mmCIF file of N, CA and C in Angstrom:
data_model
loop_
_atom_site.group_PDB
_atom_site.id
_atom_site.type_symbol
_atom_site.label_atom_id
_atom_site.label_comp_id
_atom_site.label_asym_id
_atom_site.label_seq_id
_atom_site.Cartn_x
_atom_site.Cartn_y
_atom_site.Cartn_z
ATOM 1 N N TYR A 3 -2.981 -6.139 23.616
ATOM 2 C CA TYR A 3 -2.036 -7.021 24.244
ATOM 3 C C TYR A 3 -2.060 -6.799 25.743
ATOM 4 N N SER A 4 -1.718 -7.828 26.462
ATOM 5 C CA SER A 4 -1.656 -7.670 27.905
ATOM 6 C C SER A 4 -0.380 -8.311 28.413
ATOM 7 N N GLY A 5 -0.029 -7.991 29.605
ATOM 8 C CA GLY A 5 1.173 -8.539 30.218
ATOM 9 C C GLY A 5 1.466 -7.784 31.489
ATOM 10 N N THR A 6 2.609 -8.040 32.011
ATOM 11 C CA THR A 6 3.026 -7.351 33.217
ATOM 12 C C THR A 6 4.205 -6.453 32.889
ATOM 13 N N ASP A 7 4.349 -5.397 33.636
ATOM 14 C CA ASP A 7 5.471 -4.492 33.378
ATOM 15 C C ASP A 7 6.714 -4.901 34.156
ATOM 16 N N ILE A 8 6.677 -6.095 34.733
ATOM 17 C CA ILE A 8 7.823 -6.595 35.484
ATOM 18 C C ILE A 8 8.630 -7.531 34.589
ATOM 19 N N SER A 9 9.926 -7.283 34.458
ATOM 20 C CA SER A 9 10.794 -8.136 33.650
ATOM 21 C C SER A 9 10.852 -9.522 34.257
ATOM 22 N N PRO A 10 10.984 -10.586 33.540
ATOM 23 C CA PRO A 10 11.230 -10.674 32.099
ATOM 24 C C PRO A 10 9.955 -10.811 31.278
ATOM 25 N N TYR A 11 8.801 -10.478 31.811
ATOM 26 C CA TYR A 11 7.525 -10.710 31.125
ATOM 27 C C TYR A 11 6.915 -9.448 30.538
ATOM 28 N N ARG A 12 7.694 -8.466 30.301
ATOM 29 C CA ARG A 12 7.204 -7.192 29.793
ATOM 30 C C ARG A 12 6.825 -7.308 28.325
ATOM 31 N N ILE A 13 5.679 -6.733 27.944
ATOM 32 C CA ILE A 13 5.226 -6.703 26.556
ATOM 33 C C ILE A 13 5.113 -5.250 26.128
ATOM 34 N N VAL A 14 5.724 -4.934 25.009
ATOM 35 C CA VAL A 14 5.674 -3.580 24.476
ATOM 36 C C VAL A 14 5.142 -3.667 23.049
ATOM 37 N N VAL A 15 4.096 -2.912 22.751
ATOM 38 C CA VAL A 15 3.535 -2.878 21.405
ATOM 39 C C VAL A 15 4.125 -1.659 20.708
ATOM 40 N N ILE A 16 4.879 -1.909 19.628
ATOM 41 C CA ILE A 16 5.542 -0.798 18.961
ATOM 42 C C ILE A 16 4.948 -0.488 17.595
ATOM 43 N N ASP A 17 4.029 -1.320 17.126
ATOM 44 C CA ASP A 17 3.490 -1.076 15.791
ATOM 45 C C ASP A 17 1.960 -1.049 15.773
ATOM 46 N N SER A 18 1.364 -0.497 16.819
ATOM 47 C CA SER A 18 -0.094 -0.410 16.832
ATOM 48 C C SER A 18 -0.543 0.589 15.763
ATOM 49 N N PRO A 19 -1.685 0.324 15.123
ATOM 50 C CA PRO A 19 -2.147 1.211 14.060
ATOM 51 C C PRO A 19 -2.607 2.560 14.605
ATOM 52 N N SER A 20 -2.466 3.581 13.784
ATOM 53 C CA SER A 20 -2.974 4.905 14.136
ATOM 54 C C SER A 20 -3.578 5.533 12.892
ATOM 55 N N ILE A 21 -4.605 6.341 13.089
ATOM 56 C CA ILE A 21 -5.310 7.015 11.995
ATOM 57 C C ILE A 21 -4.972 8.495 12.031
ATOM 58 N N SER A 22 -4.602 9.044 10.857
ATOM 59 C CA SER A 22 -4.325 10.476 10.786
ATOM 60 C C SER A 22 -5.441 11.232 10.070
ATOM 61 N N THR A 23 -5.993 10.657 8.994
ATOM 62 C CA THR A 23 -7.097 11.313 8.288
ATOM 63 C C THR A 23 -8.095 10.287 7.772
ATOM 64 N N ILE A 24 -9.345 10.738 7.643
ATOM 65 C CA ILE A 24 -10.427 9.950 7.061
ATOM 66 C C ILE A 24 -11.129 10.853 6.068
ATOM 67 N N SER A 25 -11.238 10.372 4.821
ATOM 68 C CA SER A 25 -11.826 11.211 3.777
ATOM 69 C C SER A 25 -12.740 10.383 2.873
ATOM 70 N N PRO A 26 -13.971 10.847 2.659
ATOM 71 C CA PRO A 26 -14.602 11.999 3.306
ATOM 72 C C PRO A 26 -14.941 11.664 4.754
ATOM 73 N N ASN A 27 -15.205 12.690 5.540
ATOM 74 C CA ASN A 27 -15.551 12.456 6.942
ATOM 75 C C ASN A 27 -17.037 12.671 7.207
ATOM 76 N N THR A 28 -17.842 12.616 6.144
ATOM 77 C CA THR A 28 -19.301 12.646 6.290
ATOM 78 C C THR A 28 -19.899 11.631 5.326
ATOM 79 N N GLY A 29 -21.091 11.157 5.658
ATOM 80 C CA GLY A 29 -21.783 10.195 4.811
ATOM 81 C C GLY A 29 -23.212 10.039 5.286
ATOM 82 N N THR A 30 -23.923 9.079 4.703
ATOM 83 C CA THR A 30 -25.335 8.899 5.034
ATOM 84 C C THR A 30 -25.588 7.495 5.567
ATOM 85 N N VAL A 31 -26.764 7.292 6.157
ATOM 86 C CA VAL A 31 -27.141 5.975 6.646
ATOM 87 C C VAL A 31 -27.446 5.010 5.511
ATOM 88 N N ALA A 32 -27.523 5.512 4.280
ATOM 89 C CA ALA A 32 -27.763 4.646 3.126
ATOM 90 C C ALA A 32 -26.529 3.819 2.777
ATOM 91 N N GLY A 33 -25.359 4.206 3.305
ATOM 92 C CA GLY A 33 -24.127 3.483 3.026
ATOM 93 C C GLY A 33 -23.643 3.737 1.614
ATOM 94 N N GLY A 34 -22.627 2.988 1.195
ATOM 95 C CA GLY A 34 -22.119 3.093 -0.156
ATOM 96 C C GLY A 34 -21.080 4.170 -0.390
ATOM 97 N N THR A 35 -20.692 4.900 0.651
ATOM 98 C CA THR A 35 -19.666 5.932 0.503
ATOM 99 C C THR A 35 -18.292 5.281 0.501
ATOM 100 N N GLU A 36 -17.481 5.600 -0.500
ATOM 101 C CA GLU A 36 -16.106 5.110 -0.526
ATOM 102 C C GLU A 36 -15.257 6.019 0.354
ATOM 103 N N VAL A 37 -14.536 5.410 1.294
ATOM 104 C CA VAL A 37 -13.769 6.152 2.292
ATOM 105 C C VAL A 37 -12.304 5.725 2.235
ATOM 106 N N THR A 38 -11.408 6.707 2.305
ATOM 107 C CA THR A 38 -9.973 6.444 2.398
ATOM 108 C C THR A 38 -9.512 6.804 3.804
ATOM 109 N N ILE A 39 -8.860 5.847 4.448
ATOM 110 C CA ILE A 39 -8.327 6.049 5.789
ATOM 111 C C ILE A 39 -6.804 6.069 5.676
ATOM 112 N N SER A 40 -6.202 7.156 6.139
ATOM 113 C CA SER A 40 -4.741 7.289 6.102
ATOM 114 C C SER A 40 -4.198 7.205 7.516
ATOM 115 N N GLY A 41 -3.012 6.641 7.651
ATOM 116 C CA GLY A 41 -2.390 6.530 8.962
ATOM 117 C C GLY A 41 -1.115 5.724 8.881
ATOM 118 N N ASN A 42 -0.865 4.931 9.916
ATOM 119 C CA ASN A 42 0.355 4.136 9.998
ATOM 120 C C ASN A 42 0.074 2.754 10.561
ATOM 121 N N ASN A 43 0.906 1.811 10.164
ATOM 122 C CA ASN A 43 0.909 0.456 10.701
ATOM 123 C C ASN A 43 -0.363 -0.335 10.426
ATOM 124 N N PHE A 44 -0.992 -0.113 9.279
ATOM 125 C CA PHE A 44 -2.142 -0.923 8.892
ATOM 126 C C PHE A 44 -1.648 -2.271 8.388
ATOM 127 N N LYS A 45 -2.381 -3.328 8.698
ATOM 128 C CA LYS A 45 -1.988 -4.684 8.331
ATOM 129 C C LYS A 45 -3.083 -5.343 7.491
ATOM 130 N N GLN A 46 -2.677 -6.268 6.624
ATOM 131 C CA GLN A 46 -3.642 -7.056 5.870
ATOM 132 C C GLN A 46 -4.567 -7.755 6.863
ATOM 133 N N GLY A 47 -5.835 -7.846 6.511
ATOM 134 C CA GLY A 47 -6.810 -8.470 7.400
ATOM 135 C C GLY A 47 -7.453 -7.498 8.368
ATOM 136 N N ALA A 48 -7.090 -6.202 8.278
ATOM 137 C CA ALA A 48 -7.677 -5.195 9.165
ATOM 138 C C ALA A 48 -9.189 -5.181 8.996
ATOM 139 N N ARG A 49 -9.888 -4.892 10.079
ATOM 140 C CA ARG A 49 -11.345 -4.756 10.051
ATOM 141 C C ARG A 49 -11.681 -3.326 10.450
ATOM 142 N N VAL A 50 -12.636 -2.737 9.759
ATOM 143 C CA VAL A 50 -13.015 -1.342 9.979
ATOM 144 C C VAL A 50 -14.492 -1.305 10.331
ATOM 145 N N TYR A 51 -14.839 -0.496 11.329
ATOM 146 C CA TYR A 51 -16.225 -0.373 11.772
ATOM 147 C C TYR A 51 -16.664 1.075 11.739
ATOM 148 N N PHE A 52 -17.916 1.273 11.411
ATOM 149 C CA PHE A 52 -18.591 2.563 11.495
ATOM 150 C C PHE A 52 -19.635 2.369 12.576
ATOM 151 N N GLY A 53 -19.358 2.875 13.771
ATOM 152 C CA GLY A 53 -20.209 2.541 14.902
ATOM 153 C C GLY A 53 -20.100 1.045 15.139
ATOM 154 N N SER A 54 -21.213 0.339 15.114
ATOM 155 C CA SER A 54 -21.187 -1.107 15.311
ATOM 156 C C SER A 54 -21.310 -1.878 13.996
ATOM 157 N N PHE A 55 -21.285 -1.173 12.866
ATOM 158 C CA PHE A 55 -21.450 -1.806 11.556
ATOM 159 C C PHE A 55 -20.101 -1.973 10.858
ATOM 160 N N GLU A 56 -19.815 -3.191 10.401
ATOM 161 C CA GLU A 56 -18.534 -3.455 9.749
ATOM 162 C C GLU A 56 -18.536 -2.924 8.322
ATOM 163 N N ALA A 57 -17.435 -2.275 7.950
ATOM 164 C CA ALA A 57 -17.281 -1.725 6.599
ATOM 165 C C ALA A 57 -17.244 -2.844 5.564
ATOM 166 N N LEU A 58 -17.586 -2.494 4.345
ATOM 167 C CA LEU A 58 -17.573 -3.415 3.217
ATOM 168 C C LEU A 58 -16.343 -3.146 2.357
ATOM 169 N N ASN A 59 -15.944 -4.137 1.581
ATOM 170 C CA ASN A 59 -14.863 -3.970 0.591
ATOM 171 C C ASN A 59 -13.603 -3.358 1.190
ATOM 172 N N VAL A 60 -13.158 -3.864 2.331
ATOM 173 C CA VAL A 60 -11.965 -3.340 2.991
ATOM 174 C C VAL A 60 -10.731 -3.771 2.197
ATOM 175 N N VAL A 61 -9.955 -2.783 1.746
ATOM 176 C CA VAL A 61 -8.727 -3.051 1.000
ATOM 177 C C VAL A 61 -7.585 -2.307 1.690
ATOM 178 N N VAL A 62 -6.630 -3.068 2.208
ATOM 179 C CA VAL A 62 -5.432 -2.459 2.793
ATOM 180 C C VAL A 62 -4.455 -2.287 1.639
ATOM 181 N N GLU A 63 -4.370 -1.054 1.126
ATOM 182 C CA GLU A 63 -3.505 -0.787 -0.024
ATOM 183 C C GLU A 63 -2.033 -0.752 0.358
ATOM 184 N N SER A 64 -1.759 -0.313 1.571
ATOM 185 C CA SER A 64 -0.386 -0.249 2.070
ATOM 186 C C SER A 64 -0.464 -0.136 3.585
ATOM 187 N N SER A 65 0.674 -0.045 4.224
ATOM 188 C CA SER A 65 0.681 0.129 5.677
ATOM 189 C C SER A 65 0.167 1.510 6.080
ATOM 190 N N ASN A 66 -0.076 2.377 5.075
ATOM 191 C CA ASN A 66 -0.534 3.750 5.348
ATOM 192 C C ASN A 66 -1.926 4.068 4.815
ATOM 193 N N ILE A 67 -2.510 3.192 3.991
ATOM 194 C CA ILE A 67 -3.794 3.493 3.351
ATOM 195 C C ILE A 67 -4.730 2.288 3.411
ATOM 196 N N ILE A 68 -5.974 2.529 3.871
ATOM 197 C CA ILE A 68 -7.056 1.543 3.789
ATOM 198 C C ILE A 68 -8.206 2.218 3.058
ATOM 199 N N LYS A 69 -8.808 1.503 2.115
ATOM 200 C CA LYS A 69 -10.011 1.995 1.429
ATOM 201 C C LYS A 69 -11.155 1.056 1.751
ATOM 202 N N VAL A 70 -12.318 1.640 2.059
ATOM 203 C CA VAL A 70 -13.494 0.862 2.440
ATOM 204 C C VAL A 70 -14.743 1.487 1.835
ATOM 205 N N THR A 71 -15.837 0.739 1.903
ATOM 206 C CA THR A 71 -17.164 1.246 1.543
ATOM 207 C C THR A 71 -18.010 1.196 2.805
ATOM 208 N N THR A 72 -18.717 2.292 3.085
ATOM 209 C CA THR A 72 -19.536 2.332 4.289
ATOM 210 C C THR A 72 -20.725 1.380 4.153
ATOM 211 N N PRO A 73 -21.100 0.745 5.268
ATOM 212 C CA PRO A 73 -22.258 -0.146 5.267
ATOM 213 C C PRO A 73 -23.554 0.637 5.427
ATOM 214 N N ILE A 74 -24.658 0.002 5.162
ATOM 215 C CA ILE A 74 -25.968 0.607 5.424
ATOM 216 C C ILE A 74 -26.176 0.632 6.934
ATOM 217 N N GLY A 75 -26.663 1.760 7.456
ATOM 218 C CA GLY A 75 -27.100 1.780 8.834
ATOM 219 C C GLY A 75 -26.345 2.651 9.803
ATOM 220 N N GLU A 76 -25.299 3.337 9.380
ATOM 221 C CA GLU A 76 -24.566 4.185 10.314
ATOM 222 C C GLU A 76 -24.064 5.406 9.564
ATOM 223 N N ALA A 77 -24.457 6.578 10.034
ATOM 224 C CA ALA A 77 -23.965 7.817 9.410
ATOM 225 C C ALA A 77 -22.524 8.054 9.822
ATOM 226 N N ILE A 78 -21.762 8.687 8.946
ATOM 227 C CA ILE A 78 -20.383 9.066 9.272
ATOM 228 C C ILE A 78 -20.412 10.490 9.785
ATOM 229 N N MET A 79 -19.873 10.698 10.973
ATOM 230 C CA MET A 79 -19.839 12.025 11.551
ATOM 231 C C MET A 79 -18.435 12.288 12.064
ATOM 232 N N GLY A 80 -17.703 13.152 11.394
ATOM 233 C CA GLY A 80 -16.347 13.456 11.824
ATOM 234 C C GLY A 80 -15.440 12.247 11.671
ATOM 235 N N ASN A 81 -14.446 12.139 12.529
ATOM 236 C CA ASN A 81 -13.467 11.046 12.429
ATOM 237 C C ASN A 81 -13.792 9.895 13.362
ATOM 238 N N ASN A 82 -15.034 9.755 13.794
ATOM 239 C CA ASN A 82 -15.421 8.697 14.719
ATOM 240 C C ASN A 82 -15.891 7.482 13.931
ATOM 241 N N LEU A 83 -14.947 6.791 13.273
ATOM 242 C CA LEU A 83 -15.319 5.714 12.376
ATOM 243 C C LEU A 83 -14.833 4.347 12.775
ATOM 244 N N CYS A 84 -13.606 4.206 13.130
ATOM 245 C CA CYS A 84 -12.976 2.885 13.221
ATOM 246 C C CYS A 84 -12.751 2.477 14.652
ATOM 247 N N ARG A 85 -12.735 1.176 14.824
ATOM 248 C CA ARG A 85 -12.355 0.663 16.132
ATOM 249 C C ARG A 85 -11.457 -0.524 15.951
#
């Protein structure tokens, strides 16, 4: 979101998503790993990326849980998964 910090046009984002855990946090370039992402403020229609590759089978189970399948072409290394 963008805006100015001068009233009356101030914009405040109070429900931006945040990630607390990603499990598992390793995978292969072959893809196909089922991954659970835990956090807050997830919304239906969320898109998940592993590097520049979009995840498959994205399911927003709740505002706190997203489950995805890794795509072919990007290894999972640590918590550097989503954008």
